[in-house]
Coordinates of C-alpha atoms in Angstrom, one line a residue:
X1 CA -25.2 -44.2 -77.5
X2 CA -26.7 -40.8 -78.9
X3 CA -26.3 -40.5 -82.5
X4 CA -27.5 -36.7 -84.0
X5 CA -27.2 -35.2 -86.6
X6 CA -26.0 -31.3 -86.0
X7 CA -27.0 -28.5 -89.5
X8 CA -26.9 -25.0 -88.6
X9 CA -28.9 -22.5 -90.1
X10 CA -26.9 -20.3 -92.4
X11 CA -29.4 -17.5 -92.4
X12 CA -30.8 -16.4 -90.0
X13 CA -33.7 -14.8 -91.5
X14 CA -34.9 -17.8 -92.1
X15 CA -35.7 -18.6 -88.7
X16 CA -39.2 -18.2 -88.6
X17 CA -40.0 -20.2 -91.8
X18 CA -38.0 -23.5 -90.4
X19 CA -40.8 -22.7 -87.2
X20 CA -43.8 -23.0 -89.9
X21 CA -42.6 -26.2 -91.7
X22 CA -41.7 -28.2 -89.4
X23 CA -45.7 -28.7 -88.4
X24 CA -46.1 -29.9 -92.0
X25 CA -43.6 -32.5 -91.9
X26 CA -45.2 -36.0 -92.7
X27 CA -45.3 -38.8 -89.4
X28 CA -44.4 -35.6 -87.1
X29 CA -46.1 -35.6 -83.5
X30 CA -47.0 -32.7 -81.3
X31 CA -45.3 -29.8 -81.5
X32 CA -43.6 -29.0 -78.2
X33 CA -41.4 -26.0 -77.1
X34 CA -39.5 -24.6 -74.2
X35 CA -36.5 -22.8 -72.5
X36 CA -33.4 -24.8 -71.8
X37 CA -30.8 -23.3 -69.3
X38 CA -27.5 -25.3 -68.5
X39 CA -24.0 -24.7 -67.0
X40 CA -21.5 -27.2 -67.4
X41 CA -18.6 -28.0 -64.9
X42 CA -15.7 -29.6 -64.3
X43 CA -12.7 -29.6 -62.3
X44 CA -10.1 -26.9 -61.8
X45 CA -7.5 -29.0 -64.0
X46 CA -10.1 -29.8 -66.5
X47 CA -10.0 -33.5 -66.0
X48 CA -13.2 -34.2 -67.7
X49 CA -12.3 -32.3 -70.7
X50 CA -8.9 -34.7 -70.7
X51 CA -11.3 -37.4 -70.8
X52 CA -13.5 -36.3 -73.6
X53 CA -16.3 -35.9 -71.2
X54 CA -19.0 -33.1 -70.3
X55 CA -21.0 -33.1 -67.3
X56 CA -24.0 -30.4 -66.8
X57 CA -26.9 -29.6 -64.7
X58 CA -29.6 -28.3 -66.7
X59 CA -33.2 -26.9 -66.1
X60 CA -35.9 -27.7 -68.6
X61 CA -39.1 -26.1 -68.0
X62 CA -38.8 -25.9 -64.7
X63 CA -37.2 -29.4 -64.2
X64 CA -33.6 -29.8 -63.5
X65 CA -31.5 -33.0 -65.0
X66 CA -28.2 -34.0 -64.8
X67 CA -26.1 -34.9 -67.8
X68 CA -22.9 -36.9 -68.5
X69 CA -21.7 -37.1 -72.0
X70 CA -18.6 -38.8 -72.9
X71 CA -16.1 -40.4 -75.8
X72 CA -17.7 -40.9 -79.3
X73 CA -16.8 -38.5 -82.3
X74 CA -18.1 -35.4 -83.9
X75 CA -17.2 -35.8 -87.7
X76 CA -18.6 -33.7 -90.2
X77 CA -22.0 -32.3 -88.1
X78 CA -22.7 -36.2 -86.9
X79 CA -22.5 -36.8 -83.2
X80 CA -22.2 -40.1 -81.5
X81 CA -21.5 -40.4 -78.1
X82 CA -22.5 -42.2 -74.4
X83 CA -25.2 -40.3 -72.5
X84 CA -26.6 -40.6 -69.1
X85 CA -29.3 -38.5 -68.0
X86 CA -30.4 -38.5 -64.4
X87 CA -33.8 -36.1 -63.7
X88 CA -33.3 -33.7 -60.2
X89 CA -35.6 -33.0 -58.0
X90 CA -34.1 -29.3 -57.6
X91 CA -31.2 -27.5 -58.6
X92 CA -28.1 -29.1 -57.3
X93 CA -24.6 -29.1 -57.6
X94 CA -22.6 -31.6 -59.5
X95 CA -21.7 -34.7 -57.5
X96 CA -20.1 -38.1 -58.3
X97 CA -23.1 -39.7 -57.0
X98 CA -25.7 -38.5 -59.1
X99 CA -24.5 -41.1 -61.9
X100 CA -25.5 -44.6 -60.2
X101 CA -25.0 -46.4 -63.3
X102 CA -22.0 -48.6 -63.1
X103 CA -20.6 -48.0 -66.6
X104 CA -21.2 -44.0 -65.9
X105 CA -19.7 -44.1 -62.7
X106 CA -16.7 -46.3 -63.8
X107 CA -16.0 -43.5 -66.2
X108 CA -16.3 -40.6 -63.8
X109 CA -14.1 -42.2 -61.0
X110 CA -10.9 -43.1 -63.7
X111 CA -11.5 -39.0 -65.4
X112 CA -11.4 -38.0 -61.4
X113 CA -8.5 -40.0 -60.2
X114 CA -5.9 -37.4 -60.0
X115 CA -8.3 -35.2 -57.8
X116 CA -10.0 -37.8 -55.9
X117 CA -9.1 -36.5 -52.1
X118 CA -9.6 -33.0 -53.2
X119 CA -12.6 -33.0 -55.5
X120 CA -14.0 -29.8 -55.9
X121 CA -16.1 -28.2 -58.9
X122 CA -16.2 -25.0 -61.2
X123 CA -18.4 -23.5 -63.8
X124 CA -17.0 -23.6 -67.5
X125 CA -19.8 -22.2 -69.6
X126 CA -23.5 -21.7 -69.8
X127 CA -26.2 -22.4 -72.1
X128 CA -29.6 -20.8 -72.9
X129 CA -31.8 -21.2 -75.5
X130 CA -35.7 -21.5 -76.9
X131 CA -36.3 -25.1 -78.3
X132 CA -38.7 -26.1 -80.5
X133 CA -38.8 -30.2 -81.2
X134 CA -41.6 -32.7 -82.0
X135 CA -40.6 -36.7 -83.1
X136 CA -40.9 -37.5 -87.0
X137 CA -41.8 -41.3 -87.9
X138 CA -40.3 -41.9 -90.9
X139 CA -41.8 -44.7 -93.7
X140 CA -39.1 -47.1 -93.1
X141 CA -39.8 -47.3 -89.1
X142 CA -37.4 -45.1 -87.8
X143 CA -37.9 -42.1 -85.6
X144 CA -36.3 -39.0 -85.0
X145 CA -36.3 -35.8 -83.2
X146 CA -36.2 -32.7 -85.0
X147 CA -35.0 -29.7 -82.0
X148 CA -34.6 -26.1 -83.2
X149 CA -32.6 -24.7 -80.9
X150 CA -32.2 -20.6 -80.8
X151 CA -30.2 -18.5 -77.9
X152 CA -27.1 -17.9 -76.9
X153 CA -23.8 -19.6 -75.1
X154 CA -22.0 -17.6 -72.5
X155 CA -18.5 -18.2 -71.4
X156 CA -15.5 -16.1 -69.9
X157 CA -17.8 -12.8 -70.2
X158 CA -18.1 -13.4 -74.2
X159 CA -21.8 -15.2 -76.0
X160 CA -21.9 -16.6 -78.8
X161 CA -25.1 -17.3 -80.9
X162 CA -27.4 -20.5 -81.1
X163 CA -29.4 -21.1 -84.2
X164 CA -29.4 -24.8 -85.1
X165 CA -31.4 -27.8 -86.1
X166 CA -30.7 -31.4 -84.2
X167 CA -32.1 -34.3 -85.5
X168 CA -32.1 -37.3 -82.9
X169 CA -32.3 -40.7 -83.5
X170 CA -34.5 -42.4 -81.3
X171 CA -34.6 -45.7 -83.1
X172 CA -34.1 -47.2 -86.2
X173 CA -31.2 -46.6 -88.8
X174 CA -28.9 -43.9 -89.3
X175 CA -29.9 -43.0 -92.7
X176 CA -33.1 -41.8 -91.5
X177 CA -31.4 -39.0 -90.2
X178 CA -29.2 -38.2 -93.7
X179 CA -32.7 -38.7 -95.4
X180 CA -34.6 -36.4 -93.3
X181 CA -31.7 -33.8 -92.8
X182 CA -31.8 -33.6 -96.7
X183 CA -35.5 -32.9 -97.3
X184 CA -34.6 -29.9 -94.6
X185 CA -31.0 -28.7 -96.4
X186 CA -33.1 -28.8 -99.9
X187 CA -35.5 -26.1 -98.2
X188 CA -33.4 -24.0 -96.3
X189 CA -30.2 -23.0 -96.0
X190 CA -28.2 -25.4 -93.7
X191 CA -24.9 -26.4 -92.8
X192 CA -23.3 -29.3 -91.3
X193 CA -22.5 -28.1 -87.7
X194 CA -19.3 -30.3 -86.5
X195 CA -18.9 -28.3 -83.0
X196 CA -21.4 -29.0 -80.3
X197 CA -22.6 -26.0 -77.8
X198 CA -20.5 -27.2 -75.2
X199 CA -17.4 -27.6 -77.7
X200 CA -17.8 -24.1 -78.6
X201 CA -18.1 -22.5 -75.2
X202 CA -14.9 -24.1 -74.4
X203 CA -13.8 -22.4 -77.7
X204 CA -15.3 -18.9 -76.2
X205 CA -13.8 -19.7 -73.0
X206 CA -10.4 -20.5 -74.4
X207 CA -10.4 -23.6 -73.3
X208 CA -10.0 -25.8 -76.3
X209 CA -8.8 -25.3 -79.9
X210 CA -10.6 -25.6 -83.6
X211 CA -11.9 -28.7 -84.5
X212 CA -9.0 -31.5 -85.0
X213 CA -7.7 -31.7 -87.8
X214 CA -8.8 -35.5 -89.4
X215 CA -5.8 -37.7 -90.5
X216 CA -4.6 -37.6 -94.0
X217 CA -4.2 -41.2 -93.9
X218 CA -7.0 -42.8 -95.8
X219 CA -9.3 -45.4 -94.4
X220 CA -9.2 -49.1 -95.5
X221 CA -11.9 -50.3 -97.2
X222 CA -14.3 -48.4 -100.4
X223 CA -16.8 -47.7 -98.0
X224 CA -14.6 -46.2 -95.2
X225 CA -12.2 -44.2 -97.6
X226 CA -15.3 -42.7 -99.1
X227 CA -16.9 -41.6 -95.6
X228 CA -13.2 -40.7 -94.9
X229 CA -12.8 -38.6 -97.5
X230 CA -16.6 -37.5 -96.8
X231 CA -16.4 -36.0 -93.4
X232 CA -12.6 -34.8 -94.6
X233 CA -14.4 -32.3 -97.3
X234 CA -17.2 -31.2 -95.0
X235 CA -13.9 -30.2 -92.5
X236 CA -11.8 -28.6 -95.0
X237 CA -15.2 -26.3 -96.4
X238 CA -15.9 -25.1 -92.7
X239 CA -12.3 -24.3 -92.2
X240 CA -12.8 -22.4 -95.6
X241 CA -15.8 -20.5 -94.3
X242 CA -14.2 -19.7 -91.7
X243 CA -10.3 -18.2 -93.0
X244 CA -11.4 -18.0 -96.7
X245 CA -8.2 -16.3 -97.0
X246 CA -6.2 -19.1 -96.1
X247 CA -4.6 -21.6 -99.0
X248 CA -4.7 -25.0 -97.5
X249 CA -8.1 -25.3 -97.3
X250 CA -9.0 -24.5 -100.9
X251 CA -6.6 -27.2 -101.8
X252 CA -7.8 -29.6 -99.2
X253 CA -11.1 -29.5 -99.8
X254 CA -10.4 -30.3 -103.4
X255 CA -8.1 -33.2 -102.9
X256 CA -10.8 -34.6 -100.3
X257 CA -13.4 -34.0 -103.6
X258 CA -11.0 -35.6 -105.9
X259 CA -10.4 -38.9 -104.0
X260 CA -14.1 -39.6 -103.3
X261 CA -14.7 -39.2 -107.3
X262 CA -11.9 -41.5 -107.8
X263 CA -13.3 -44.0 -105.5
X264 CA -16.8 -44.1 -107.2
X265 CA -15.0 -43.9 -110.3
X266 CA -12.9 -47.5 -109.7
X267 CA -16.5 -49.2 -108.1
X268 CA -18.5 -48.3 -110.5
X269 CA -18.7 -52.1 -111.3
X270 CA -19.6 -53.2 -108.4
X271 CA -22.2 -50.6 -107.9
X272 CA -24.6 -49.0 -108.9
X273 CA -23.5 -47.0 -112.4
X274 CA -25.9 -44.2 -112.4
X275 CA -25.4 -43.2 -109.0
X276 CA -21.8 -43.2 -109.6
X277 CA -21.6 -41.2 -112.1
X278 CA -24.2 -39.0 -110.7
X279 CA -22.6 -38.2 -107.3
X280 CA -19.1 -37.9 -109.3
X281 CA -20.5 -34.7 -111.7
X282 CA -21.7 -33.4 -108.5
X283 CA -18.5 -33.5 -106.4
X284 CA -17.1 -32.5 -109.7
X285 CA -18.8 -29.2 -109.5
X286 CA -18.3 -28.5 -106.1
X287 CA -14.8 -28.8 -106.7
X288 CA -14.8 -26.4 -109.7
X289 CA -16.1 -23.6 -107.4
X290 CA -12.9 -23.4 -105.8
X291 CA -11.4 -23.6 -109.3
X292 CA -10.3 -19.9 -109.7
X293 CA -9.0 -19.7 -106.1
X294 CA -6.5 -22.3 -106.2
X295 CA -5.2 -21.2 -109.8
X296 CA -4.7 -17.5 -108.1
X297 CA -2.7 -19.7 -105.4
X298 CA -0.7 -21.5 -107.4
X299 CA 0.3 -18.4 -109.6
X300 CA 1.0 -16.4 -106.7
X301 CA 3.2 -19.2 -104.8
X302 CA 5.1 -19.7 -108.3
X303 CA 5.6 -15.8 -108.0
X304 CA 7.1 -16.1 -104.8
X305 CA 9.2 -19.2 -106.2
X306 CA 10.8 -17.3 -108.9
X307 CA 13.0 -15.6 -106.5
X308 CA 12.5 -12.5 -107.1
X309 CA 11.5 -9.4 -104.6
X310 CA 7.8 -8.7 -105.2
X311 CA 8.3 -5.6 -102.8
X312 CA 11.0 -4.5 -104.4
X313 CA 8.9 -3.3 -107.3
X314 CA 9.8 -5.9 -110.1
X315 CA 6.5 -7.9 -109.9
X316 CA 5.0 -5.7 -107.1
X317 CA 2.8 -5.0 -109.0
X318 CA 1.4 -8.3 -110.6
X319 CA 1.7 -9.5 -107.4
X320 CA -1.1 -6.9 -106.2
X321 CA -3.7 -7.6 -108.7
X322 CA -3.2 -11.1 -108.3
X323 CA -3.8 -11.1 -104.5
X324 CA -7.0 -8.4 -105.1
X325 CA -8.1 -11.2 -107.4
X326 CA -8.0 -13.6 -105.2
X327 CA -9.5 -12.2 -102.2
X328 CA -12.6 -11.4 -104.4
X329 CA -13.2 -15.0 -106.0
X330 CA -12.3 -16.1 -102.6
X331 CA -15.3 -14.0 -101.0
X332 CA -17.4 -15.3 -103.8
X333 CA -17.5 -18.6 -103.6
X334 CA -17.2 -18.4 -99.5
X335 CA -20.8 -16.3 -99.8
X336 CA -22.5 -19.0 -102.2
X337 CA -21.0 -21.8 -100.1
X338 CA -21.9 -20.2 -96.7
X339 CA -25.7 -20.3 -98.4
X340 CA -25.4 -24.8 -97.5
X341 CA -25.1 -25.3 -101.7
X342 CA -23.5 -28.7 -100.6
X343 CA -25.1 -29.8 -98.0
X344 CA -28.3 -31.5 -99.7
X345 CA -25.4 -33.4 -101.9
X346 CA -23.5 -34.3 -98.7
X347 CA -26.5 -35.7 -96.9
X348 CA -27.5 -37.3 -99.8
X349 CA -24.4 -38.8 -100.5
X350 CA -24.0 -40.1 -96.8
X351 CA -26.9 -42.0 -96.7
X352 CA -26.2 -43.7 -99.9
X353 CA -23.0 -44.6 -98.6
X354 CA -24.9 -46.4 -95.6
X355 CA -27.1 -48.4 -97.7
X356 CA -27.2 -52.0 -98.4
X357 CA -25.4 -50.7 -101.7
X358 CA -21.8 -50.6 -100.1
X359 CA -22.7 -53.2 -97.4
X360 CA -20.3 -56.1 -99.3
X361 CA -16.8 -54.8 -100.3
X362 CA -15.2 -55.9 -102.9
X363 CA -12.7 -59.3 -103.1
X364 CA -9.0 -58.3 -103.0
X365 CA -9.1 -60.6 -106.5
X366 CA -11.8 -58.1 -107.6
X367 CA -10.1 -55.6 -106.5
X368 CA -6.3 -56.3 -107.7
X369 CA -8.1 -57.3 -111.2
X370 CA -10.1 -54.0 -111.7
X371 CA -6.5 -51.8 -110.4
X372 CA -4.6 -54.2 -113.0
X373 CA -7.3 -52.8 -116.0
X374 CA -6.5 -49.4 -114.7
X375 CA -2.9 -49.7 -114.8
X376 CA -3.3 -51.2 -118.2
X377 CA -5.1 -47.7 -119.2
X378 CA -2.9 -45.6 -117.4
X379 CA 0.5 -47.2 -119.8
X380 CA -1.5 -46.2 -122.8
X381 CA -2.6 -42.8 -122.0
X382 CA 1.1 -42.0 -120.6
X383 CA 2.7 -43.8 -124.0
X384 CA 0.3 -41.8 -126.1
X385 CA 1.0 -38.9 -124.7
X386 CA 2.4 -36.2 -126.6
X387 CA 4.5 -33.8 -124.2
X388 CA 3.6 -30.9 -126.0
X389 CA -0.1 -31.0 -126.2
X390 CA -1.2 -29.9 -122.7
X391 CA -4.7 -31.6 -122.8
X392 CA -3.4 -34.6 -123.1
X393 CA -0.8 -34.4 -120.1
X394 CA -3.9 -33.5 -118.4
X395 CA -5.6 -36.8 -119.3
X396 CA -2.4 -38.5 -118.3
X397 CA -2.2 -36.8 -114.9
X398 CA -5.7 -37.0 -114.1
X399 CA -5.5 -40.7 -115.0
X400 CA -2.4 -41.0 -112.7
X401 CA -4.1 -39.5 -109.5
X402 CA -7.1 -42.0 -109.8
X403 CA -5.1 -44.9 -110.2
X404 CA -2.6 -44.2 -107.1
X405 CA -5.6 -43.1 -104.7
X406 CA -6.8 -47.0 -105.7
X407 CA -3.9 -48.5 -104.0
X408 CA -4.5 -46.7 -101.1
X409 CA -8.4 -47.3 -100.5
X410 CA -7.5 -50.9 -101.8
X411 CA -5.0 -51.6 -99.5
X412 CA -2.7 -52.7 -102.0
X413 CA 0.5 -50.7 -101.2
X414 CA 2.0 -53.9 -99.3
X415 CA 1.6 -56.3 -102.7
X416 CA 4.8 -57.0 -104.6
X417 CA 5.5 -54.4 -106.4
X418 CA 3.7 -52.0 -105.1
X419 CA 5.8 -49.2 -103.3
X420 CA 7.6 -49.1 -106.7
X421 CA 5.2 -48.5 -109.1
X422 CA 3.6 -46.2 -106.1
X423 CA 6.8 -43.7 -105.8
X424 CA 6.7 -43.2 -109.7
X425 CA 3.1 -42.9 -110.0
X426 CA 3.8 -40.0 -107.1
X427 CA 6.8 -38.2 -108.6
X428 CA 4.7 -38.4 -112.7
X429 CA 2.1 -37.2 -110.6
X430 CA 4.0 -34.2 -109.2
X431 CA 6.0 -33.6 -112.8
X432 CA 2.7 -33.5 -114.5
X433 CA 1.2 -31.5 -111.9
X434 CA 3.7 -28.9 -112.5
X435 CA 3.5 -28.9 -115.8
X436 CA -0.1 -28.5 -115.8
X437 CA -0.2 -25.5 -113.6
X438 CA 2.4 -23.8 -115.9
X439 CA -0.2 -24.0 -118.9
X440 CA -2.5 -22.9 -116.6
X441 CA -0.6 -20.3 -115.1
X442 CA 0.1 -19.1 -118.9
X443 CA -3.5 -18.4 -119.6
X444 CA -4.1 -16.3 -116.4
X445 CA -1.0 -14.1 -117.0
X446 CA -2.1 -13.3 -120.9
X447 CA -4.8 -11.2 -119.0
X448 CA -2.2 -9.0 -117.7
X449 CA -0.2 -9.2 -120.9
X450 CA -2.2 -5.8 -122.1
X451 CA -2.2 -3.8 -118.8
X452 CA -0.3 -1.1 -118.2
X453 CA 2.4 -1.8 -115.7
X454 CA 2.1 -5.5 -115.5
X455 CA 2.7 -6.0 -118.6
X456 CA 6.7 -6.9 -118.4
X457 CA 6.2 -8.6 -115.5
X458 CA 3.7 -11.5 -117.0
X459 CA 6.1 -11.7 -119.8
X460 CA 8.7 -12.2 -117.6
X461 CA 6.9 -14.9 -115.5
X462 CA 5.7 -16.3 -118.5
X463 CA 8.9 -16.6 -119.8
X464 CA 10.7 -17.8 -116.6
X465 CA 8.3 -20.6 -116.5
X466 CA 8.6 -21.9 -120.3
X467 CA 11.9 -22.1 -119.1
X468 CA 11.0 -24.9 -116.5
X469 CA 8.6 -26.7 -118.3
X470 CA 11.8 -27.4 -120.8
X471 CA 14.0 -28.2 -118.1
X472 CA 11.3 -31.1 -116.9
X473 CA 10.7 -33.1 -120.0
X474 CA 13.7 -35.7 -119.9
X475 CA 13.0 -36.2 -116.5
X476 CA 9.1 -37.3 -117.3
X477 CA 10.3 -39.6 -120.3
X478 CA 12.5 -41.5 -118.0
X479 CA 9.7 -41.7 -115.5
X480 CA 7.3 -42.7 -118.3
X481 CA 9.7 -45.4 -119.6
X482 CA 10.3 -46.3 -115.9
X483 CA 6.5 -47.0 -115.1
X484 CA 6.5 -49.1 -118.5
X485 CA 8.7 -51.4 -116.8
X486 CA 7.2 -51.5 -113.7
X487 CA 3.6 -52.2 -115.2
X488 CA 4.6 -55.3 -117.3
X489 CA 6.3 -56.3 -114.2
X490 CA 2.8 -56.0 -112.5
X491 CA 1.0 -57.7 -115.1
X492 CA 3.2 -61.1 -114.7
X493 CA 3.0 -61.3 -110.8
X494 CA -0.6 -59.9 -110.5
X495 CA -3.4 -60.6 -113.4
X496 CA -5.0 -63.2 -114.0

């Protein structure tokens, strides 16, 4: 099984000074280089790309060798996946018979069924590019390869650009790669790279789409949802980089950033505190970039909720600043991102997760004790909530999230009980959430409360909106009173 970790270099004018440190990197070997050329085939109905596979011929420095890649997952810039290499002794073309091991050859003849009596190849894409790489041993007995890779990819008469850093594990443990990726994201700029070069030639050739999406369902387990939630973030920011226009990624990437603090938030007992807290202020502050974006969102989808004609000149033009507002923040923090601000934390935060630290989850006792003291907290904010004060909804709301994200990375949605109190902690959630961007909403139109011609329209918005916050109270009391009920309920069957 390969396992690599893919970063690729944000700037390219950096190029040259990733060249000079690499030589300066503690426990690295020789520094070797060369020019890799490679086509990659398959069949005329794509039956290895149905299979998840890849097979290429290749010439490195003169030598030719045949590759088959196949399965595995590309999650967030980390690659692992079968390989079978098999050196040539010339150029040749692809053949069945080059792969003599049996597990590689199993694998080839079920991808090739369909096209068994008629087996012919094609070319999808090529590959060519200057490597630099030398092997780094690393103080806790792991090694890894460190290639910078710089060319092009051709495919379907359009290129595309290679500048990238691969680090290889060779042996040891995968946190040597998060821990040596780091040290190079704290350097230079770098960002995790979840497409490999033959995944985006088959983009170039138009023969595959964007990066799957990664199920919203969260993963069992405190260690699982937070690499979940992990590799989640790092897909919703590249889909951001790349359509920064777009709303669902902004949001996205913010509930992905949300969940994970809520996870370190409910094991900070059975971890360790400081690094809790620490990684939670910094996902906290990756989050709050996109701050300003998704309030501009929100304000502009409630616009289009009021029901009234923006083009018909009524909020036209509110409507206008708004949007010019938002492409600007939306270009800002896309250009500060782009520079790999969160990769270092990522990395960091990866490795951690891999570390004897999380190696023993939790008991479901532990677990159903440490959810029972939250939803003890939770009926006390909520009682002491005054409706009016909007801080304090806040508090009640943010309280709210944390405790419902628990049952799911708990696995605690099938106890007795539980779907109830998880639908009302859902529909507070959604009523407080409402609220909440109201008052927020209210304190970015009272900057257009003083401009000429958008003036009414704020007021108007402004006004339309008191009018729903009123409308929503006697819904959230009876939703307070009913979580009361479902808490004490909880407390009998559950604590201890």
């Amino acid at each position: 099984m390969e396992t690599e970790l893919k970063l690729q270099v944000a700037e390219p004018k950096c190029w040259q000074a990733i060249l000079d440190f690499l030589p300066t990197l503690d426990g690295g070997g020789e520094i070797q280089s060369g020019r890799f050329r490679a086509i990659y085939y398959d069949t005329p109905k794509g039956s290895l790309r149905k299979a998840r596979m890849a097979l290429r011929i290749r010439q490195e420095n003169g030598s030719w060798m045949a590759t088959l890649k196949g399965g595995g997952t590309s999650l967030g810039g980390l690659h692992q996946r079968q390989e079978w290499n098999v050196p040539l002794p010339r150029k040749q073309a692809p053949a069945v018979a080059l792969f003599e091991d049996e597990e590689a050859a199993a694998l080839l003849k079920a991808a090739l069924q369909a096209e068994e009596q008629d087996l012919s190849w094609q070319a999808l894409l090529e590959t060519d590019f200057e490597r630099t790489f030398l092997r780094v041993d690393l103080p806790d007995g792991s090694c890894v390869e460190i290639a910078a890779d710089k060319g092009k990819i051709l495919a379907a008469g359009r290129r595309a650009a290679i500048l990238e850093l691969e680090l290889e594990l060779v042996s040891g443990q995968e946190t040597a790669l998060f821990s040596l990726g780091e040290e190079l994201a704290r350097r230079f700029p770098l960002l995790p790279a979840s497409g490999s070069k033959f995944h985006r030639g088959l983009l170039l050739a138009g023969l595959a789409e964007a990066n799957e999406e990664i199920s919203p369902s969260c993963a069992a387990g405190t260690r699982l949802a937070m690499l979940h939630w992990l590799r989640t973030a790092i897909y919703w920011q590249e889909q951001f980089l790349q359509r920064p226009e777009e709303v669902r990624p902004v949001h996205q990437l913010r509930v992905a950033l949300r969940r994970m603090r809520s996870v370190l938030s409910f094991c900070r007992p059975f971890l360790e505190a400081e690094a809790c807290r620490h990684y939670q202020e910094e996902l906290r502050h990756w989050g709050e970039q996109l701050a300003g974006v998704r309030e501009t969102d929100v304000l502009l989808a409630t616009l289009a909720a009021s029901g009234l004609d923006a083009g018909s000149g009524v909020l036209g033009e509110l409507e206008t600043d708004l949007a010019a507002r938002r492409q600007v923040l939306a270009e800002d923090v896309a250009r500060e991102l782009a520079k790999g601000w969160s990769t270092p934390l990522v990395l960091a935060l990866w490795q951690w997760l891999l570390s004897p630290d999380w190696a023993v989850e939790p008991t479901a006792s532990e677990l159903t004790e440490r959810l029972s003291k939250w939803l003890i907290k939770l009926r006390k904010v909520g009682d002491a909530a005054d409706l009016a004060l909007q801080d304090e909804l806040h508090d009640w709301r943010i309280q709210g999230k944390k405790v419902r994200y628990a049952f799911e990375f708990c696995l605690l949605q099938r106890l007795r009980l539980a779907p109830e109190m998880i639908e009302t902690l859902v529909e507070i959630q959604d009523a407080l959430g409402e609220l909440h961007d109201i008052q927020v909403q209210h304190q970015l139109l009272m900057q257009w409360r003083d401009v000429p011609g958008t003036a009414w329209e704020a007021g108007f918005l402004a006004g339309w909106q008191e009018h729903e916050r009123r409308r929503m109270l006697p819904d959230l009391k009876k939703l307070r009173k009913d979580f009361r009920r479902y808490v004490r309920r909880w407390l009998r069957e559950h604590a201890g």
